[in-house]
Each structure stands twice: as C-alpha cells, then as structure tokens.
PDB file of C-alpha atoms in Angstrom:
ATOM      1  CA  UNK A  21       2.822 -39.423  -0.329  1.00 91.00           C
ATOM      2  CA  UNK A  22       4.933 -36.162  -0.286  1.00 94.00           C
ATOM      3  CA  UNK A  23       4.804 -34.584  -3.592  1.00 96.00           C
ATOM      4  CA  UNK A  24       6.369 -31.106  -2.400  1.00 94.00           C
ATOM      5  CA  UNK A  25       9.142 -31.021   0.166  1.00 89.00           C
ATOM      6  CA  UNK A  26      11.285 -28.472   0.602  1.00 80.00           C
ATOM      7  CA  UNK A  27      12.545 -27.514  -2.780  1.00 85.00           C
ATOM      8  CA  UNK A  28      11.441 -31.341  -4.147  1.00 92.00           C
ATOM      9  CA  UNK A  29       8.703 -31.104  -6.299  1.00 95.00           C
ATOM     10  CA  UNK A  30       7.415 -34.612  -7.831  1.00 96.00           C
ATOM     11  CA  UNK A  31       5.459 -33.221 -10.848  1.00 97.00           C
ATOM     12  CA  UNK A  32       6.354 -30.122 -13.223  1.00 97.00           C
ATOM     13  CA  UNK A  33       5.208 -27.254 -11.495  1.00 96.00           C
ATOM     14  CA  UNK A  34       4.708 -23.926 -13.264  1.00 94.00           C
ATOM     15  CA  UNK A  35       3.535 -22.411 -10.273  1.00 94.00           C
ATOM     16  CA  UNK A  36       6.407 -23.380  -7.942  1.00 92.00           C
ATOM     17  CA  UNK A  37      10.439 -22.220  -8.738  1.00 89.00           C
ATOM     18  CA  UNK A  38      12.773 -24.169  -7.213  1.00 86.00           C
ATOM     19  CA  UNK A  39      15.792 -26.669  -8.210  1.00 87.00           C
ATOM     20  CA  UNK A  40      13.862 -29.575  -7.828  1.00 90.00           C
ATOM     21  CA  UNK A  41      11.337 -29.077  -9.847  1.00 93.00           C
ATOM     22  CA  UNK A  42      10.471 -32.521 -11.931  1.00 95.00           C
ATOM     23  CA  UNK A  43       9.963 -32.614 -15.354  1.00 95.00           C
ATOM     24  CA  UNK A  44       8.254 -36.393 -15.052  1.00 96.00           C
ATOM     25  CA  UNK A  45       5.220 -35.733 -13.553  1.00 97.00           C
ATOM     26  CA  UNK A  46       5.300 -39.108 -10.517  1.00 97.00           C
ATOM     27  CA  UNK A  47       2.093 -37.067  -8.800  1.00 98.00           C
ATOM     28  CA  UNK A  48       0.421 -38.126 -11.810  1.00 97.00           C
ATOM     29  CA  UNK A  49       1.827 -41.404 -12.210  1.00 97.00           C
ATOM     30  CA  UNK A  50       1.018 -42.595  -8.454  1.00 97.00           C
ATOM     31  CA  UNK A  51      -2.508 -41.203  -8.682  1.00 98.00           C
ATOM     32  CA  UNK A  52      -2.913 -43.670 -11.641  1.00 97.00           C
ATOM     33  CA  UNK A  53      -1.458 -46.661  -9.597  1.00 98.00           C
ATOM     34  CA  UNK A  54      -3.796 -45.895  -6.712  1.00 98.00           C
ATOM     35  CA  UNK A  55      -6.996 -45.765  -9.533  1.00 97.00           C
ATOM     36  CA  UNK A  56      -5.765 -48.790 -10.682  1.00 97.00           C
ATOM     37  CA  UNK A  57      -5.675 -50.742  -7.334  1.00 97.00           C
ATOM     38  CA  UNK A  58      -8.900 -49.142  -5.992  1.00 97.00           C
ATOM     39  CA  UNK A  59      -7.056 -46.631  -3.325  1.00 98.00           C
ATOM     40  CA  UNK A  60      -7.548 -42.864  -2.961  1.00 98.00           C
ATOM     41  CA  UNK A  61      -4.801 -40.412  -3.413  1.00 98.00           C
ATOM     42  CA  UNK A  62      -3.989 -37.627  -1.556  1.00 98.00           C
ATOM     43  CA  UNK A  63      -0.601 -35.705  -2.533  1.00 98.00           C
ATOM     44  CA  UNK A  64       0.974 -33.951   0.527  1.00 96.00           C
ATOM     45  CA  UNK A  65       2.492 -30.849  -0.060  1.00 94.00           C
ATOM     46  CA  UNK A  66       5.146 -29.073   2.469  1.00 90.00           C
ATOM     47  CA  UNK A  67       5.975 -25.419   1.566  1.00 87.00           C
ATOM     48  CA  UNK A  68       8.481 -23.766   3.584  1.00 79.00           C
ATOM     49  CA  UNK A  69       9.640 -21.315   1.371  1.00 70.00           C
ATOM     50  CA  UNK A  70      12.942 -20.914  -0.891  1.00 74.00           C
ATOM     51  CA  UNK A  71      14.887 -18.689  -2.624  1.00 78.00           C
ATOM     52  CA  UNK A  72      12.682 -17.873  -5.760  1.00 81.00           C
ATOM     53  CA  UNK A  73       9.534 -17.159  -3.467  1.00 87.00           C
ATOM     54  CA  UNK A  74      11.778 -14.949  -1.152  1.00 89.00           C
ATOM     55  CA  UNK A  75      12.501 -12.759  -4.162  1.00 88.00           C
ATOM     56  CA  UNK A  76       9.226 -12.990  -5.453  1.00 88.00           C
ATOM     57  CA  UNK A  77       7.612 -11.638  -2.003  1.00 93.00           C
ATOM     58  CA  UNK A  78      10.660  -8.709  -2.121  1.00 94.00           C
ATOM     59  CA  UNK A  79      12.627 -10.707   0.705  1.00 94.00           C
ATOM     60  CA  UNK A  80      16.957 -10.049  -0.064  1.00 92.00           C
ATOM     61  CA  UNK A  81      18.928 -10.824   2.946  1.00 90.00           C
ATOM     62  CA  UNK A  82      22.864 -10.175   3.620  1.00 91.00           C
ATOM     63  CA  UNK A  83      25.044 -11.759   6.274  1.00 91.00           C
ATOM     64  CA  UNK A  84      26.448  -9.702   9.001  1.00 90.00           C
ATOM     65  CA  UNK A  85      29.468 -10.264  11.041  1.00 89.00           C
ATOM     66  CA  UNK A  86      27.977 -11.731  14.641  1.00 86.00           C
ATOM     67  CA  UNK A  87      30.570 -13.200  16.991  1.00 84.00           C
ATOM     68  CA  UNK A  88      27.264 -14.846  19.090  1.00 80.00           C
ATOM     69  CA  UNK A  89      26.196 -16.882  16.578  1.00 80.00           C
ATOM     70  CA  UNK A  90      27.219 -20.402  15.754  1.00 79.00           C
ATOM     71  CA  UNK A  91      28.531 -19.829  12.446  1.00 82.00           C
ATOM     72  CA  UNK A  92      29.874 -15.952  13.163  1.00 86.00           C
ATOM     73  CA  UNK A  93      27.595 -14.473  11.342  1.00 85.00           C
ATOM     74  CA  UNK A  94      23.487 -13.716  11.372  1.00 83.00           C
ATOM     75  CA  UNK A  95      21.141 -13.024   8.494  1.00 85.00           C
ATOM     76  CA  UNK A  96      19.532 -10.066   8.007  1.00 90.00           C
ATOM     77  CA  UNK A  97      16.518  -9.580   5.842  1.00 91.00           C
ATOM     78  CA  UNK A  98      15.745  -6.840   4.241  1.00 94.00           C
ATOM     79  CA  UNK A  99      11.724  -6.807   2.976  1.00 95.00           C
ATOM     80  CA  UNK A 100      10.318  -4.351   0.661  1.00 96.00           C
ATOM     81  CA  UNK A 101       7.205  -5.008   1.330  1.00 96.00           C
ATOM     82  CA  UNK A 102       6.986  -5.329   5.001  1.00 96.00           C
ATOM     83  CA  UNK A 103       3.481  -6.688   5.234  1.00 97.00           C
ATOM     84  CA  UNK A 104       4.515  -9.955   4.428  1.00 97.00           C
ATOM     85  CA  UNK A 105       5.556 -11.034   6.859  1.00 96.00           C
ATOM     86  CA  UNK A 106       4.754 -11.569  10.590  1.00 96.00           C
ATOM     87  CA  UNK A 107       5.920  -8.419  13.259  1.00 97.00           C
ATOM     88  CA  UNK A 108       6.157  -9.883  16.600  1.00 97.00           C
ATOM     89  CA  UNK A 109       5.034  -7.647  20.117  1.00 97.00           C
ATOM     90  CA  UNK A 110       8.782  -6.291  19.941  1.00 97.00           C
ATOM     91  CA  UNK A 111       9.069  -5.446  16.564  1.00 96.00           C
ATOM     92  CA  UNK A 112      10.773  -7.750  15.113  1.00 95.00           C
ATOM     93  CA  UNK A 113      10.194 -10.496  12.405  1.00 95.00           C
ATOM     94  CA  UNK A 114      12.503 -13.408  13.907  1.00 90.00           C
ATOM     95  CA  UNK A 115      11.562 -16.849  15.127  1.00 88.00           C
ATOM     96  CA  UNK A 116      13.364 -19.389  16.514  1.00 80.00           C
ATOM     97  CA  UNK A 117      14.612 -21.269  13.824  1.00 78.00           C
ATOM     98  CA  UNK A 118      15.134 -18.542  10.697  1.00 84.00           C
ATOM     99  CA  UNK A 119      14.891 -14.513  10.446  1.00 90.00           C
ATOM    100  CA  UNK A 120      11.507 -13.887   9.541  1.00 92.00           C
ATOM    101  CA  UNK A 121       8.191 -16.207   8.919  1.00 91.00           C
ATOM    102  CA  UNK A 122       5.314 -15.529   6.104  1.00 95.00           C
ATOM    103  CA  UNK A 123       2.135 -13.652   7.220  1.00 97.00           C
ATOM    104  CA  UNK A 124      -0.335 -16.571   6.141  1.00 96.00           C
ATOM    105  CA  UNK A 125      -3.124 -13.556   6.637  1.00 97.00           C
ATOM    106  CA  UNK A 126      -1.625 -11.555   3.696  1.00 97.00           C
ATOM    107  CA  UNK A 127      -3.551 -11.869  -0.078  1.00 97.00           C
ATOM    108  CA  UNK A 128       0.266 -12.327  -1.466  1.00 96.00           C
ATOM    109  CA  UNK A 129       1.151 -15.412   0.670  1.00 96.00           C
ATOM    110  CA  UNK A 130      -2.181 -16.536   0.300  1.00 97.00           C
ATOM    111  CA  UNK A 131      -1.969 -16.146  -3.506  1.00 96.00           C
ATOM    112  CA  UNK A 132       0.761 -18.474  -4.234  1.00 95.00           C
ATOM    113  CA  UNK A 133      -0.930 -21.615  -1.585  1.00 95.00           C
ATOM    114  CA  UNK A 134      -3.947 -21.000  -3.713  1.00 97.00           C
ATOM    115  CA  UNK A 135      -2.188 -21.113  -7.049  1.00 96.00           C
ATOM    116  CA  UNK A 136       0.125 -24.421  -5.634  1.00 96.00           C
ATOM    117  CA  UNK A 137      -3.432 -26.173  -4.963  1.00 97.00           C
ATOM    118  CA  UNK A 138      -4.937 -25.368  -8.069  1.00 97.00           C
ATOM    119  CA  UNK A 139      -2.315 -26.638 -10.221  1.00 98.00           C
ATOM    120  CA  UNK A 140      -2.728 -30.040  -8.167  1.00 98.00           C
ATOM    121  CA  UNK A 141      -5.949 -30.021  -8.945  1.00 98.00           C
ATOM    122  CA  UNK A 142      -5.400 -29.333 -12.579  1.00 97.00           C
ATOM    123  CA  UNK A 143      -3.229 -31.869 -12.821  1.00 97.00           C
ATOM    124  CA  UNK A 144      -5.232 -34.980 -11.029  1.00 98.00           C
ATOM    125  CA  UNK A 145      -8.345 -33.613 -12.348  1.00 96.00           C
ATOM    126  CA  UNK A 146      -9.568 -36.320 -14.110  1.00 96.00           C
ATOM    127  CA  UNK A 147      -7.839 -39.255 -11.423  1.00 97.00           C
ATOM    128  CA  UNK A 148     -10.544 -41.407 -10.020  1.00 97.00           C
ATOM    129  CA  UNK A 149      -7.927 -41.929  -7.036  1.00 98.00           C
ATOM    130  CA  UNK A 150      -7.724 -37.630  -6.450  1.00 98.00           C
ATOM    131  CA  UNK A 151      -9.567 -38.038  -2.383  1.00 98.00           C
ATOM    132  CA  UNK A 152      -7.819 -34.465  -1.953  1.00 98.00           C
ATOM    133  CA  UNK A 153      -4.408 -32.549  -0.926  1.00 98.00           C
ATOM    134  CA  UNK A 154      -2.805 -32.905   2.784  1.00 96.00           C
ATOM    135  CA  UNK A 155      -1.028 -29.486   3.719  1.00 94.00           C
ATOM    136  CA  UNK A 156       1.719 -29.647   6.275  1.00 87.00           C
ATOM    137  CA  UNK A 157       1.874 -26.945   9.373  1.00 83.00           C
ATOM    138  CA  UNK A 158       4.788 -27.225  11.228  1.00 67.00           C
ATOM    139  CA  UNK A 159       4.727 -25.076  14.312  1.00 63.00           C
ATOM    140  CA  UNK A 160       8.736 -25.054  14.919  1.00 65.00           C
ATOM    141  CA  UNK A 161      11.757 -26.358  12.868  1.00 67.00           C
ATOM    142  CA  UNK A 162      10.858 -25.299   9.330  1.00 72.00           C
ATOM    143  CA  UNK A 163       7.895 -23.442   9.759  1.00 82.00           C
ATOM    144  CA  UNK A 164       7.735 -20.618   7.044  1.00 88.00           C
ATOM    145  CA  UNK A 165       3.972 -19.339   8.394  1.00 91.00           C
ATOM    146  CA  UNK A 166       2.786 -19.879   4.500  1.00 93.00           C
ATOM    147  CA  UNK A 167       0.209 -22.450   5.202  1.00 91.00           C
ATOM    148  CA  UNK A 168      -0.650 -21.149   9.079  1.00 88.00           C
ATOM    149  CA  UNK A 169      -0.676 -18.492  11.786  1.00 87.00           C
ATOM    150  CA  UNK A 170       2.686 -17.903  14.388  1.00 88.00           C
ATOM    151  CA  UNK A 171       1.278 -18.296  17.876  1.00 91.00           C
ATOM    152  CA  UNK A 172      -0.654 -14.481  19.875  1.00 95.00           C
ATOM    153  CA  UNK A 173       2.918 -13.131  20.151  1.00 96.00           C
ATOM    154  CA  UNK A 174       3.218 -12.354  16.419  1.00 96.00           C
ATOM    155  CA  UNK A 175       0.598 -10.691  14.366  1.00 97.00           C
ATOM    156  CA  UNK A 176       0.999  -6.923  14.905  1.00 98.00           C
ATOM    157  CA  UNK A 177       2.473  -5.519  12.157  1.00 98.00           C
ATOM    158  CA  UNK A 178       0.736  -2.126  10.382  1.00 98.00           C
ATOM    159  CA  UNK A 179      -1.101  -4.047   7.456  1.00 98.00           C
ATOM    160  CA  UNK A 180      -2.577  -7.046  10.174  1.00 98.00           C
ATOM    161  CA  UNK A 181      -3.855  -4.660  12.642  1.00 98.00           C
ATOM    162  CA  UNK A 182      -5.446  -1.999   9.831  1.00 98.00           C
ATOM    163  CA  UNK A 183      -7.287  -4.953   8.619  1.00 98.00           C
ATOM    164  CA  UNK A 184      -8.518  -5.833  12.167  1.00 98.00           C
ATOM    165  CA  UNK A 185      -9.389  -2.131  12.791  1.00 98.00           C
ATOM    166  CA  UNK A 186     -10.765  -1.968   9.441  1.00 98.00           C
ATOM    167  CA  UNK A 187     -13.247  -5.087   9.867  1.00 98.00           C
ATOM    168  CA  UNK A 188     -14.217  -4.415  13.665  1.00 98.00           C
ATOM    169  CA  UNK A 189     -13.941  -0.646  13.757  1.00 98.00           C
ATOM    170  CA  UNK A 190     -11.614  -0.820  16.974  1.00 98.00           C
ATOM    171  CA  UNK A 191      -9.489   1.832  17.266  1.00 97.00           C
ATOM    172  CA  UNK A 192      -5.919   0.141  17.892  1.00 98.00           C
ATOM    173  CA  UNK A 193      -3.090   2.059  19.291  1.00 97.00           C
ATOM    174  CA  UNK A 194       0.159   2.655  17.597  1.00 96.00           C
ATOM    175  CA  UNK A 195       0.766   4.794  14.924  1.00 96.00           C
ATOM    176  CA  UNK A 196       2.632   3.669  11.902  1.00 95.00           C
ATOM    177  CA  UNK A 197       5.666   6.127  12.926  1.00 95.00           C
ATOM    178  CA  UNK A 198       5.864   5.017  15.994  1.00 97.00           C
ATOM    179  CA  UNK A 199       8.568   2.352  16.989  1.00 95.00           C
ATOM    180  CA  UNK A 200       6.880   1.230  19.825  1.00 97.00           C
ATOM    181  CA  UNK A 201       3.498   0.721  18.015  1.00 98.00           C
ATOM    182  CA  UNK A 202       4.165  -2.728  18.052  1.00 98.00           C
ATOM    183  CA  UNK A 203       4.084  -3.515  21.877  1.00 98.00           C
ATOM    184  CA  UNK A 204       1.592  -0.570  22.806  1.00 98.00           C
ATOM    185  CA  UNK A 205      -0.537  -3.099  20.142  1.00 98.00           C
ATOM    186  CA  UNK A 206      -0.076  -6.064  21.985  1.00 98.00           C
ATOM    187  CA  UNK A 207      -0.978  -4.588  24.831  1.00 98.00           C
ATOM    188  CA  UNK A 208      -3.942  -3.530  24.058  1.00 98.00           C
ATOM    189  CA  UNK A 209      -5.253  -6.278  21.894  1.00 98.00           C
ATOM    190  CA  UNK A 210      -4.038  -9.307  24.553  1.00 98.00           C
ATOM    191  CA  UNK A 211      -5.935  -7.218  27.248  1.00 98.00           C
ATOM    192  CA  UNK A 212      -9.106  -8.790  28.673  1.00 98.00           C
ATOM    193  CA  UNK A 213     -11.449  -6.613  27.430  1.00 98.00           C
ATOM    194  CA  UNK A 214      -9.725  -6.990  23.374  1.00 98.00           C
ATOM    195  CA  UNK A 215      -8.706 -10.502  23.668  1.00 98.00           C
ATOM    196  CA  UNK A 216     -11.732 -12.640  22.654  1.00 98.00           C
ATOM    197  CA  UNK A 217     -12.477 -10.449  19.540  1.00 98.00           C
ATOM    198  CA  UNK A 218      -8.918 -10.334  18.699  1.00 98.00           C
ATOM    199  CA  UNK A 219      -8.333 -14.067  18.557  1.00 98.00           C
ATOM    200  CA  UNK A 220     -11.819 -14.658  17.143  1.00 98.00           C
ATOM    201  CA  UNK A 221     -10.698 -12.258  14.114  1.00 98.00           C
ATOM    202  CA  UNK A 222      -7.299 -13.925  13.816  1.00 97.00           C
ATOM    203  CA  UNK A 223      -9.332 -17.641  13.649  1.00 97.00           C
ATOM    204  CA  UNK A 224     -12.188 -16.300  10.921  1.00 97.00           C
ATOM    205  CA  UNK A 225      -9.362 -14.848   8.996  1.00 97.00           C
ATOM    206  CA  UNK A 226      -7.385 -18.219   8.507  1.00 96.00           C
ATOM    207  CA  UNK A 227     -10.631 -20.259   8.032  1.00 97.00           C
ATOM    208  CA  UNK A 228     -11.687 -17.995   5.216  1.00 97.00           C
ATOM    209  CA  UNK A 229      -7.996 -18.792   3.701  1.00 97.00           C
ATOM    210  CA  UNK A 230      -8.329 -22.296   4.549  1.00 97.00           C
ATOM    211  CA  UNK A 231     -12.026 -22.511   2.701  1.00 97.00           C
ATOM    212  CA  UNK A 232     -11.041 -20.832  -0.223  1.00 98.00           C
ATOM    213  CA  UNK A 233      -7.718 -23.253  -0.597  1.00 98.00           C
ATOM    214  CA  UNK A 234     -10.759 -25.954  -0.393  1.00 97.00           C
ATOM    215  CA  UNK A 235     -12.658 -24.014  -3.129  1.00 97.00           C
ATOM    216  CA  UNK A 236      -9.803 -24.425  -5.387  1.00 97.00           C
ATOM    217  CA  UNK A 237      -9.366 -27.750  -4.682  1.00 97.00           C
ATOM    218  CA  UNK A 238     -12.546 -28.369  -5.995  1.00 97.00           C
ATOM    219  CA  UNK A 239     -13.245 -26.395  -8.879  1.00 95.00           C
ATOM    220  CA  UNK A 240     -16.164 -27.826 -10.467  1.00 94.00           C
ATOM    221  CA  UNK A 241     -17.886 -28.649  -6.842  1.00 94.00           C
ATOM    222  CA  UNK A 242     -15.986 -32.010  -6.597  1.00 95.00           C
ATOM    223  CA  UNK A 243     -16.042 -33.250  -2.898  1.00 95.00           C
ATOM    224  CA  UNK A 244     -12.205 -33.539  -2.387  1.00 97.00           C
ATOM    225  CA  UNK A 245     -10.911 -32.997   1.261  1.00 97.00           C
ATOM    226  CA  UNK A 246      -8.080 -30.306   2.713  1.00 97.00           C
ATOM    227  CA  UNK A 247      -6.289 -31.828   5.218  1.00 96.00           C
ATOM    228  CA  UNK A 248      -3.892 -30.819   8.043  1.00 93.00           C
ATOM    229  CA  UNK A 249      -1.046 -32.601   9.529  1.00 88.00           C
ATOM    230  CA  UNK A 250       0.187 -30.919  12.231  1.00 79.00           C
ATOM    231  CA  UNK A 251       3.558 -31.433  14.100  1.00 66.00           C
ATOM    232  CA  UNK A 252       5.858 -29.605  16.527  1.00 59.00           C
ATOM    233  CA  UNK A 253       8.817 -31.153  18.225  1.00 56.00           C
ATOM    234  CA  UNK A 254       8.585 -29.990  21.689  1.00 51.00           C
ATOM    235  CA  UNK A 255       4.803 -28.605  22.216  1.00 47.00           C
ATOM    236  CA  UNK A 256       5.787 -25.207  23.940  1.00 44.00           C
ATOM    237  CA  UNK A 257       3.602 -22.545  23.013  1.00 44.00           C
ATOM    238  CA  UNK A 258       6.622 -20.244  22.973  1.00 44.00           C
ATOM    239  CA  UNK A 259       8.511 -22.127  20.083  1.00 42.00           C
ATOM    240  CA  UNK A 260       7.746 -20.624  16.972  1.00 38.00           C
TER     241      UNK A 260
END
C-alpha cells in the first residue's frame, strides 16, 4: 500500500514537510493487520518533491509572463545551489512535464531518500509483517529524478561531470565559464570512444545510492528488500 504520495503521508513523518502529513500513524497500523493475518508488508513510498523540499534544496521559482504557454505564463526557477539538479546537453534544467528535475547523483538529494527510508524503518522496526519498502520511479508525468537518473541527455552539469573526472581521471571538456560547456560535454562523453565508461559510471553511481538506501533499510542486518516499480506512460526514450 502507498504510504507516501505526493504530499500524502500515512504516518507522522519528521523527516518529510508537507500538508499531509498524518498525525495517526496507519503505516503502523496496517503493518500490524498484516502480522496479525500472517502477510508481509511492504509500504510504498512516491516522492516527487513539494514545496518544503524545494526550499530546503535552495529551489524559489517566479512566474513570468509567456503568451506560448497554456496558462500565459511559465515558471522559472531560480536554484542556489545549482548542483542539484540535472543540466541537460543544452544547458538547461527543464523536462517535459515541470522546470527542473532532482540530480538523484547528488549527496543532498540522496540525503533526504536515505533519511525518508530510515524513518520507515524506525517506525516498523519491530513489525513481524516489515518484508521491506517499494520506491516508485516514474520516468515521465511526475518524475522529480529524487529516487532515479533522467535518461543520457541530462547529466552534465559542473558538479556531475567533476565527479566523473574526479573518479576516472578523464579530462572532460568545458570549463565552468563557459556557456557552451554543456554540449561540448555531451559531445565528448556520448562519443564512441567515452560512451561505455560514461554510462558504466552513471550505473555504479546509482547502485551505490540504491545499496546504501538498502543499508538503511536494514539497520541491524535485517534481510528486508528495496524494491522498484517502474512506470512510464508512453515508453519513448525521449520523454523525461
């Protein structure tokens, strides 16, 4: 069962600020109705983001006057940290369905899923029925990049390509003052020669996040599982 959904949050979370915070905690309560009838429980969390983390990662936005868009009007984020987010080949933070997207890679973002799982854990400690947490990646319509990687056209912002030239020693091309670093990075890392050890960093990178999320799901060496449920709504590679 969902337990975290947007800004719905089934138990009372110190960890997560949002409006729907619960002060009953019904995690708890179903994970003693499942140890009661001999089922396992795993609480599914879905974290796309809100308000409170936006502010908390140094994300303000404004709206600006737009006669292309919809509603007359775009958002534009302003970030003050910019390595939080993910920098797409052109330079820019957008995706298709919201202004900018989480850099999953970053020890901020990563922070807060750690702390969100831990508390979970805390919490259904001592449940029988506790078989685990499922996290949620969506790869379009509400994807907020906190719990996974954007697709190869994002990723090439100054703080994710100094860690990649930090752990490899490849020199990458495009200097921090230069506004097309972010294309002449692309270039070089998508080429044939960079490619494999590019996307082979990118992959160890998110397992390590993904194995210490299953660390703190187990505290005390419990065998509890991390699970993934994966979902986009049209399959392009080109959506988020």
């Amino acid at each position: 069962p969902s337990v975290v959904a947007y800004s719905g949050v089934q138990y009372p979370s110190k960890v997560i600020d949002a409006w729907g915070v619960q002060t009953l905690n019904e995690m708890r309560m179903l994970a003693l109705v499942a140890e009661k009838n001999g089922n396992v429980f795993v609480p599914h969390i879905t974290l796309h983001g809100d308000q409170s983390f936006d502010a908390r990662m140094g994300i303000t936005t404004r709206k600006v006057p737009d006669p292309k868009a919809k509603k007359g009007f775009r958002t534009e984020p302003s970030f003050a940290d910019p390595d939080v987010v993910e920098w797409s080949k052109d330079g820019s933070t957008t995706i298709p369905w919201r202004p900018w997207c989480y850099n999953c890679l970053h020890p901020k973002v990563q922070a807060y899923l750690l702390d969100v799982v831990g508390e979970v854990a805390e919490m259904l400690g001592d449940a029988k029925s506790f078989g685990g947490v499922s996290l949620r990646i969506p790869l379009s319509w509400q994807f907020s990049g906190i719990t996974g990687l954007n697709n190869a056209n994002y990723g090439y912002g100054d703080w994710t390509v100094g860690e990649f030239a930090k752990d490899t020693g490849v020199s990458v091309p495009g200097a921090k003052d230069d506004p097309k670093r972010f294309r002449r990075r692309y270039d070089f890392l998508m080429s044939d020669a960079m490619r494999p050890a590019w996307l082979k960093w990118r992959n160890d990178r998110i397992k390590d996040y993904y194995r210490r999320v299953r660390s703190r799901l187990n505290p005390k060496g419990e065998n509890r599982e991390l699970y993934f449920m994966w979902w986009a709504s049209s399959g392009s590679d080109d959506e988020m």
